[in-house]
Tab-separated table of C-alpha atoms (C1' of nucleotides) in Angstrom:
chain	number	residue	atom	x	y	z
A	229	MET	CA	57.636	-43.725	44.864
A	230	ALA	CA	57.266	-47.341	45.899
A	231	HIS	CA	54.590	-48.815	48.149
A	232	GLU	CA	51.814	-47.194	46.198
A	233	VAL	CA	48.983	-49.021	47.901
A	234	GLU	CA	50.107	-47.931	51.343
A	235	GLN	CA	50.915	-44.404	50.213
A	236	ARG	CA	47.423	-44.132	48.844
A	237	ALA	CA	45.971	-45.463	52.092
A	238	LEU	CA	47.925	-42.821	54.006
A	239	ALA	CA	46.768	-40.113	51.608
A	240	ARG	CA	43.174	-41.140	52.064
A	241	TYR	CA	43.502	-41.145	55.851
A	242	LEU	CA	45.085	-37.686	55.816
A	243	GLU	CA	42.382	-36.295	53.589
A	244	GLU	CA	39.579	-37.772	55.652
A	245	HIS	CA	41.028	-36.201	58.775
A	246	SER	CA	41.960	-32.809	57.324
A	247	LEU	CA	45.636	-33.504	57.853
A	248	LYS	CA	48.349	-32.543	55.443
A	249	HIS	CA	50.305	-34.627	53.037
A	250	THR	CA	53.984	-33.837	53.601
A	251	LYS	CA	57.213	-35.150	52.104
A	252	GLN	CA	58.266	-36.242	55.593
A	253	ARG	CA	55.248	-38.447	56.124
A	254	GLU	CA	55.624	-39.986	52.717
A	255	ALA	CA	59.333	-40.625	53.263
A	256	ILE	CA	58.869	-42.101	56.729
A	257	LEU	CA	56.154	-44.470	55.549
A	258	ASP	CA	58.417	-45.517	52.711
A	259	VAL	CA	61.375	-46.282	54.948
A	260	PHE	CA	59.158	-47.995	57.489
A	261	LEU	CA	57.713	-50.344	54.884
A	262	GLU	CA	61.198	-51.302	53.732
A	263	ALA	CA	62.424	-52.024	57.242
A	264	LYS	CA	61.475	-55.611	57.977
A	265	GLY	CA	60.535	-56.860	61.378
A	266	HIS	CA	59.757	-55.034	64.572
A	267	ILE	CA	61.632	-51.750	64.588
A	268	THR	CA	62.030	-49.199	67.373
A	269	SER	CA	61.394	-45.456	66.872
A	270	GLU	CA	65.079	-44.852	67.342
A	271	ASP	CA	66.171	-47.417	64.738
A	272	LEU	CA	63.574	-46.140	62.343
A	273	TYR	CA	64.841	-42.625	62.916
A	274	GLN	CA	68.363	-43.728	62.025
A	275	ALA	CA	67.118	-45.463	58.905
A	276	VAL	CA	65.121	-42.404	57.865
A	277	ARG	CA	67.994	-40.090	58.661
A	278	SER	CA	70.445	-41.938	56.421
A	279	ARG	CA	68.211	-41.143	53.487
A	280	HIS	CA	66.640	-37.841	54.543
A	281	ALA	CA	69.086	-36.088	56.845
A	282	GLN	CA	66.773	-33.187	57.543
A	283	ILE	CA	63.964	-35.193	59.151
A	284	GLY	CA	63.966	-34.983	62.946
A	285	TYR	CA	63.266	-37.617	65.543
A	286	THR	CA	60.084	-35.943	66.691
A	287	THR	CA	58.582	-36.169	63.253
A	288	VAL	CA	59.433	-39.840	62.955
A	289	TYR	CA	57.964	-40.452	66.388
A	290	ARG	CA	54.775	-38.561	65.617
A	291	THR	CA	54.434	-40.104	62.199
A	292	MET	CA	54.550	-43.602	63.628
A	293	LYS	CA	51.711	-42.703	65.986
A	294	LEU	CA	49.878	-41.400	62.955
A	295	LEU	CA	50.506	-44.569	60.958
A	296	CYS	CA	49.136	-46.587	63.856
A	297	GLU	CA	45.997	-44.477	63.922
A	298	ALA	CA	45.702	-44.863	60.186
A	299	GLY	CA	45.906	-48.631	60.618
A	300	LEU	CA	49.106	-48.984	58.618
A	301	ALA	CA	51.313	-49.905	61.563
A	302	HIS	CA	50.969	-51.653	64.895
A	303	GLU	CA	52.798	-50.726	68.056
A	304	HIS	CA	54.136	-53.357	70.444
A	305	ASN	CA	56.092	-53.128	73.623
A	306	PHE	CA	58.048	-56.229	74.507
A	307	ASP	CA	60.797	-54.843	76.666
A	308	GLY	CA	60.063	-51.267	77.648
A	309	THR	CA	60.659	-49.638	74.285
A	310	ALA	CA	57.972	-49.382	71.642
A	311	ARG	CA	58.395	-51.303	68.423
A	312	TYR	CA	56.454	-50.951	65.200
A	313	GLU	CA	55.476	-53.573	62.697
A	314	ILE	CA	53.661	-53.371	59.395
A	315	ALA	CA	49.955	-53.937	59.951
A	316	HIS	CA	48.733	-57.326	58.829
A	317	GLU	CA	46.599	-60.189	60.086
A	318	HIS	CA	46.218	-60.509	63.789
A	319	HIS	CA	48.900	-62.548	65.490
A	320	ASP	CA	50.804	-62.928	68.738
A	321	HIS	CA	54.510	-63.170	69.470
A	322	LEU	CA	57.256	-65.436	70.685
A	323	VAL	CA	60.154	-63.284	71.924
A	324	CYS	CA	63.650	-64.695	72.444
A	325	THR	CA	65.153	-62.974	75.466
A	326	ARG	CA	68.679	-63.981	74.410
A	327	CYS	CA	68.959	-62.898	70.789
A	328	GLY	CA	65.883	-60.685	70.546
A	329	LYS	CA	64.357	-62.668	67.707
A	330	ILE	CA	60.603	-62.249	67.358
A	331	ILE	CA	58.427	-64.979	65.870
A	332	GLU	CA	54.796	-64.387	65.037
A	333	PHE	CA	52.094	-66.987	65.545
A	334	GLU	CA	48.361	-67.287	65.250
A	335	CYS	CA	46.015	-69.602	67.057
A	336	GLU	CA	42.324	-69.622	66.406
A	337	MET	CA	41.700	-71.859	69.382
A	338	ILE	CA	43.306	-69.382	71.763
A	339	GLU	CA	41.363	-66.535	70.234
A	340	SER	CA	38.049	-68.239	70.749
A	341	ALA	CA	38.979	-69.345	74.271
A	342	GLN	CA	39.815	-65.720	75.080
A	343	ASN	CA	36.481	-64.526	73.825
A	344	ARG	CA	34.663	-67.182	75.801
A	345	ILE	CA	36.464	-66.188	78.992
A	346	ALA	CA	35.875	-62.472	78.488
A	347	ALA	CA	32.210	-63.113	77.784
A	348	SER	CA	31.849	-65.076	80.999
A	349	TYR	CA	32.895	-61.955	82.907
A	350	GLY	CA	30.656	-59.688	80.832
A	351	PHE	CA	33.866	-58.122	79.581
A	352	ARG	CA	34.134	-56.448	76.217
A	353	VAL	CA	37.619	-56.957	74.770
A	354	LEU	CA	39.008	-54.148	72.645
A	355	ARG	CA	42.554	-55.383	72.257
A	356	HIS	CA	44.890	-57.881	73.820
A	357	ARG	CA	48.514	-58.801	74.172
A	358	HIS	CA	49.791	-62.313	74.262
A	359	GLU	CA	53.520	-62.818	74.318
A	360	LEU	CA	55.642	-65.842	75.149
A	361	TYR	CA	59.167	-65.051	76.330
A	362	GLY	CA	61.960	-67.582	76.347
A	363	HIS	CA	64.780	-68.984	74.257
A	364	CYS	CA	64.577	-69.801	70.580
A	365	ALA	CA	65.873	-73.054	69.133
A	366	GLU	CA	69.245	-71.560	68.107
A	367	CYS	CA	69.878	-69.968	71.480
A	368	GLN	CA	69.157	-73.235	73.241
A	369	THR	CA	71.728	-75.198	71.263
A	370	SER	CA	74.477	-72.608	71.625
A	371	ARG	CA	76.602	-72.510	74.770
A	372	HIS	CA	75.208	-71.099	78.028
A	373	SER	CA	72.072	-72.968	77.130
A	374	ASP	CA	71.218	-74.010	80.654
A	375	SER	CA	68.987	-72.367	83.283
B	52	MET	CA	54.760	-60.022	113.225
B	53	ALA	CA	52.082	-61.390	110.929
B	54	HIS	CA	52.595	-63.293	107.669
B	55	GLU	CA	54.995	-65.686	109.268
B	56	VAL	CA	55.180	-68.075	106.356
B	57	GLU	CA	56.186	-65.345	103.938
B	58	GLN	CA	58.544	-63.719	106.416
B	59	ARG	CA	60.272	-67.031	106.826
B	60	ALA	CA	60.479	-67.478	103.057
B	61	LEU	CA	62.091	-64.047	102.783
B	62	ALA	CA	64.510	-64.855	105.598
B	63	ARG	CA	65.522	-68.062	103.862
B	64	TYR	CA	66.056	-66.281	100.568
B	65	LEU	CA	68.183	-63.599	102.239
B	66	GLU	CA	70.291	-66.153	104.014
B	67	GLU	CA	70.838	-68.249	100.908
B	68	HIS	CA	72.011	-65.178	99.030
B	69	SER	CA	74.142	-63.632	101.805
B	70	LEU	CA	71.819	-60.664	102.018
B	71	LYS	CA	70.826	-58.993	105.240
B	72	HIS	CA	67.624	-59.165	107.161
B	73	THR	CA	66.568	-55.597	107.893
B	74	LYS	CA	63.575	-54.039	109.611
B	75	GLN	CA	62.765	-52.240	106.378
B	76	ARG	CA	62.508	-55.406	104.338
B	77	GLU	CA	60.392	-57.058	106.955
B	78	ALA	CA	58.093	-54.056	107.213
B	79	ILE	CA	57.711	-53.652	103.460
B	80	LEU	CA	56.860	-57.311	102.970
B	81	ASP	CA	54.314	-56.996	105.745
B	82	VAL	CA	52.593	-53.977	104.239
B	83	PHE	CA	52.734	-55.487	100.760
B	84	LEU	CA	50.980	-58.647	101.899
B	85	GLU	CA	48.208	-56.617	103.492
B	86	ALA	CA	47.642	-54.498	100.406
B	87	LYS	CA	45.197	-56.395	98.223
B	88	GLY	CA	45.238	-56.329	94.475
B	89	HIS	CA	47.774	-54.982	92.041
B	90	ILE	CA	49.599	-52.125	93.693
B	91	THR	CA	52.087	-49.654	92.201
B	92	SER	CA	55.464	-48.889	93.808
B	93	GLU	CA	54.223	-45.407	94.571
B	94	ASP	CA	51.029	-46.584	96.299
B	95	LEU	CA	52.968	-49.170	98.220
B	96	TYR	CA	55.429	-46.491	99.284
B	97	GLN	CA	52.544	-44.370	100.608
B	98	ALA	CA	51.141	-47.345	102.488
B	99	VAL	CA	54.535	-48.165	103.962
B	100	ARG	CA	55.186	-44.551	104.822
B	101	SER	CA	51.985	-44.172	106.842
B	102	ARG	CA	53.254	-46.856	109.171
B	103	HIS	CA	57.017	-46.399	108.949
B	104	ALA	CA	57.676	-42.761	108.154
B	105	GLN	CA	61.421	-43.210	107.936
B	106	ILE	CA	61.440	-45.686	105.049
B	107	GLY	CA	62.325	-44.099	101.718
B	108	TYR	CA	60.938	-44.697	98.254
B	109	THR	CA	64.155	-46.206	96.982
B	110	THR	CA	64.075	-48.887	99.616
B	111	VAL	CA	60.487	-49.796	98.809
B	112	TYR	CA	61.356	-49.901	95.134
B	113	ARG	CA	64.395	-52.073	95.661
B	114	THR	CA	62.636	-54.343	98.092
B	115	MET	CA	59.879	-55.083	95.606
B	116	LYS	CA	62.505	-56.117	93.072
B	117	LEU	CA	63.956	-58.319	95.765
B	118	LEU	CA	60.591	-59.879	96.591
B	119	CYS	CA	60.122	-60.660	92.924
B	120	GLU	CA	63.485	-62.372	92.782
B	121	ALA	CA	62.613	-64.262	95.925
B	122	GLY	CA	59.418	-65.423	94.264
B	123	LEU	CA	57.133	-63.727	96.779
B	124	ALA	CA	55.789	-61.096	94.367
B	125	HIS	CA	55.118	-60.749	90.666
B	126	GLU	CA	55.590	-57.611	88.649
B	127	HIS	CA	53.147	-56.629	85.919
B	128	ASN	CA	53.001	-53.660	83.646
B	129	PHE	CA	49.609	-52.976	82.205
B	130	ASP	CA	49.806	-49.281	81.489
B	131	GLY	CA	53.372	-48.038	81.763
B	132	THR	CA	53.749	-48.193	85.532
B	133	ALA	CA	54.777	-51.374	87.284
B	134	ARG	CA	52.320	-53.083	89.583
B	135	TYR	CA	53.005	-55.832	92.091
B	136	GLU	CA	50.803	-58.680	93.140
B	137	ILE	CA	51.267	-61.405	95.706
B	138	ALA	CA	52.734	-64.483	94.056
B	139	HIS	CA	50.224	-67.254	93.607
B	140	GLU	CA	49.028	-69.691	90.964
B	141	HIS	CA	49.658	-68.728	87.414
B	142	HIS	CA	46.936	-66.640	85.830
B	143	ASP	CA	46.351	-64.012	83.204
B	144	HIS	CA	44.498	-60.698	83.324
B	145	LEU	CA	41.494	-58.850	82.045
B	146	VAL	CA	42.157	-55.111	82.387
B	147	CYS	CA	39.354	-52.548	82.210
B	148	THR	CA	40.719	-49.477	80.476
B	149	ARG	CA	37.918	-47.307	81.881
B	150	CYS	CA	37.896	-47.998	85.603
B	151	GLY	CA	41.228	-49.797	85.928
B	152	LYS	CA	39.684	-52.935	87.394
B	153	ILE	CA	41.835	-56.030	86.992
B	154	ILE	CA	40.277	-59.491	86.832
B	155	GLU	CA	42.396	-62.612	86.970
B	156	PHE	CA	41.612	-65.704	84.936
B	157	GLU	CA	43.102	-69.072	84.221
B	158	CYS	CA	42.651	-71.292	81.216
B	159	GLU	CA	44.262	-74.664	80.953
B	160	MET	CA	43.337	-74.951	77.313
B	161	ILE	CA	45.182	-71.753	76.440
B	162	GLU	CA	48.201	-72.853	78.437
B	163	SER	CA	48.490	-76.128	76.604
B	164	ALA	CA	47.889	-74.479	73.230
B	165	GLN	CA	50.715	-72.071	74.026
B	166	ASN	CA	53.065	-74.881	74.853
B	167	ARG	CA	52.154	-76.727	71.700
B	168	ILE	CA	52.848	-73.647	69.579
B	169	ALA	CA	56.152	-72.890	71.295
B	170	ALA	CA	57.248	-76.501	70.893
B	171	SER	CA	56.508	-76.397	67.177
B	172	TYR	CA	59.062	-73.595	66.869
B	173	GLY	CA	61.582	-75.356	69.112
B	174	PHE	CA	61.049	-72.489	71.517
B	175	ARG	CA	61.529	-72.841	75.245
B	176	VAL	CA	59.060	-70.622	77.108
B	177	LEU	CA	60.251	-69.123	80.370
B	178	ARG	CA	57.394	-66.729	81.023
B	179	HIS	CA	54.540	-65.139	79.182
B	180	ARG	CA	52.081	-62.317	79.328
B	181	HIS	CA	48.524	-62.584	78.242
B	182	GLU	CA	46.290	-59.616	78.857
B	183	LEU	CA	42.893	-58.705	77.481
B	184	TYR	CA	42.091	-54.998	77.526
B	185	GLY	CA	38.583	-53.634	77.232
B	186	HIS	CA	35.566	-52.599	79.282
B	187	CYS	CA	34.199	-54.469	82.237
B	188	ALA	CA	30.498	-55.207	82.662
B	189	GLU	CA	29.890	-52.173	84.919
B	190	CYS	CA	31.639	-49.746	82.627
B	191	GLN	CA	29.610	-50.961	79.658
B	192	THR	CA	26.254	-50.354	81.303
B	193	SER	CA	27.136	-46.907	82.619
B	194	ARG	CA	26.867	-43.869	80.354
B	195	HIS	CA	29.477	-43.225	77.642
B	196	SER	CA	29.235	-46.920	76.962
B	197	ASP	CA	29.598	-46.597	73.215
B	198	SER	CA	32.671	-46.895	70.992
C	142	DC	C1'	48.550	-15.897	45.228
C	143	DT	C1'	47.062	-15.708	50.100
C	144	DG	C1'	46.264	-16.801	54.631
C	145	DA	C1'	44.465	-19.950	58.024
C	146	DA	C1'	45.489	-24.300	59.679
C	147	DA	C1'	48.681	-27.915	60.150
C	148	DA	C1'	53.389	-29.735	60.425
C	149	DT	C1'	58.106	-29.549	61.569
C	150	DG	C1'	62.040	-30.071	64.668
C	151	DA	C1'	65.127	-28.387	68.247
C	152	DA	C1'	64.706	-27.862	72.738
C	153	DT	C1'	62.556	-28.794	76.794
C	154	DG	C1'	59.379	-31.219	79.977
C	155	DT	C1'	57.605	-35.403	82.109
C	156	DG	C1'	57.190	-39.458	84.779
C	157	DA	C1'	58.763	-43.757	86.037
C	158	DT	C1'	62.645	-46.074	87.062
C	159	DT	C1'	67.484	-46.679	88.276
C	160	DT	C1'	71.937	-45.320	90.095
C	161	DT	C1'	75.172	-42.815	93.095
C	162	DC	C1'	77.367	-42.233	97.302
C	163	DA	C1'	78.031	-40.981	102.081
C	164	DA	C1'	76.236	-42.527	106.311
C	165	DT	C1'	74.251	-46.385	108.733
C	166	DT	C1'	73.217	-51.153	109.881
C	167	DT	C1'	73.841	-56.110	109.953
C	168	DC	C1'	76.133	-60.122	111.574
C	169	DA	C1'	80.043	-63.549	111.567
C	170	DT	C1'	83.818	-63.493	114.198
C	171	DT	C1'	86.600	-62.074	117.992
D	39	DA	C1'	79.857	-57.158	124.131
D	40	DA	C1'	83.157	-55.340	120.566
D	41	DT	C1'	85.019	-55.322	115.776
D	42	DG	C1'	84.939	-54.499	111.048
D	43	DA	C1'	83.923	-56.061	106.361
D	44	DA	C1'	80.093	-56.275	103.530
D	45	DA	C1'	75.461	-55.028	102.729
D	46	DT	C1'	71.767	-51.571	103.177
D	47	DT	C1'	69.656	-47.250	103.381
D	48	DG	C1'	67.761	-43.029	101.477
D	49	DA	C1'	68.162	-38.357	99.568
D	50	DA	C1'	69.534	-36.621	95.574
D	51	DA	C1'	70.731	-36.899	91.004
D	52	DA	C1'	70.929	-39.460	86.582
D	53	DT	C1'	68.737	-42.039	83.037
D	54	DC	C1'	65.554	-43.506	79.753
D	55	DA	C1'	61.760	-43.478	76.849
D	56	DC	C1'	58.183	-40.809	75.723
D	57	DA	C1'	55.566	-36.475	75.088
D	58	DT	C1'	54.965	-31.475	74.555
D	59	DT	C1'	56.200	-26.610	73.490
D	60	DC	C1'	56.714	-23.029	70.368
D	61	DA	C1'	58.768	-20.303	66.751
D	62	DT	C1'	59.244	-21.182	62.050
D	63	DT	C1'	57.979	-23.368	57.791
D	64	DT	C1'	54.834	-25.792	54.722
D	65	DT	C1'	50.467	-27.207	52.849
D	66	DC	C1'	46.401	-26.377	50.268
D	67	DA	C1'	41.511	-24.531	49.730
D	68	DG	C1'	39.649	-20.553	48.002
DNA sequence: CTGAAAATGAATGTGATTTTCAATTTCATT
DNA sequence: AATGAAATTGAAAATCACATTCATTTTCAG
């Protein structure tokens, strides 16, 4: 079994919460970690299914929620359908509305400006979303690049 | 008929797009402009209905899409249901996940940082969303204020 | 090995949004 | 004012993503 660090993290989370360690959860985590990028539940289900035909959509769906709770995955919603990415350092996204490409970026200055603004309203920030939608470099140079 | 400036803007948009000027559209725009804040389609439908009992949900729904296209309204989606606000200067949102309060803020520094980042990727930004979710000052001081 | 608790997955429910379509309305042109 | 093509309306139904139900199966502590 690959991804031993993550598998162990999942195992620890399950134990700490009196949840059970099943083949399905292990398999779904494995496939998820191999799938690069920002994958939808449906796509992940297809990927899982090609390797483990007996695993149902519901289990994939529930397992992704579980992985989010366990801190192994993050859920995003750019266009009305949830997408999952492997948990890593905090970052925001540039989303190309033509080709669907997603670029990650980080900006310490924006982070601190956010905190300053929230503080000025006495607001306690628990999470945030910051997404820039537009056209990536490739999609601008290809035809139909106006508007 | 109140809101003459906006009504005229709608009329111009309809004309330019060979669409028709109906009582329903006029009435919905009117009620929308009176409703303060960030209103859902459903709430707007109720508000419209109390004054114009014959107008159906579908028409309200479609008219709000139309007003967005005409640039008179903006659609936001903080929690899975669309909300509409009167179009005005660009701003971002602080959303209280306890009481639902929505605070608007602007930050020139963040805007320019965004543009700088996008430019570094050759990305052309058409729109963006920037939302901070957490607890407002009131909800922090009231009971249950932990976690 | 056993049984209580948890997990699975097919089917179904949910809630918001979107589409369909027959009847009605608008409006440029007679 | 009358005409009729094109757009609009609105009730009902369809869609879409997400969430839950429940009978069956699996896990795992004792």
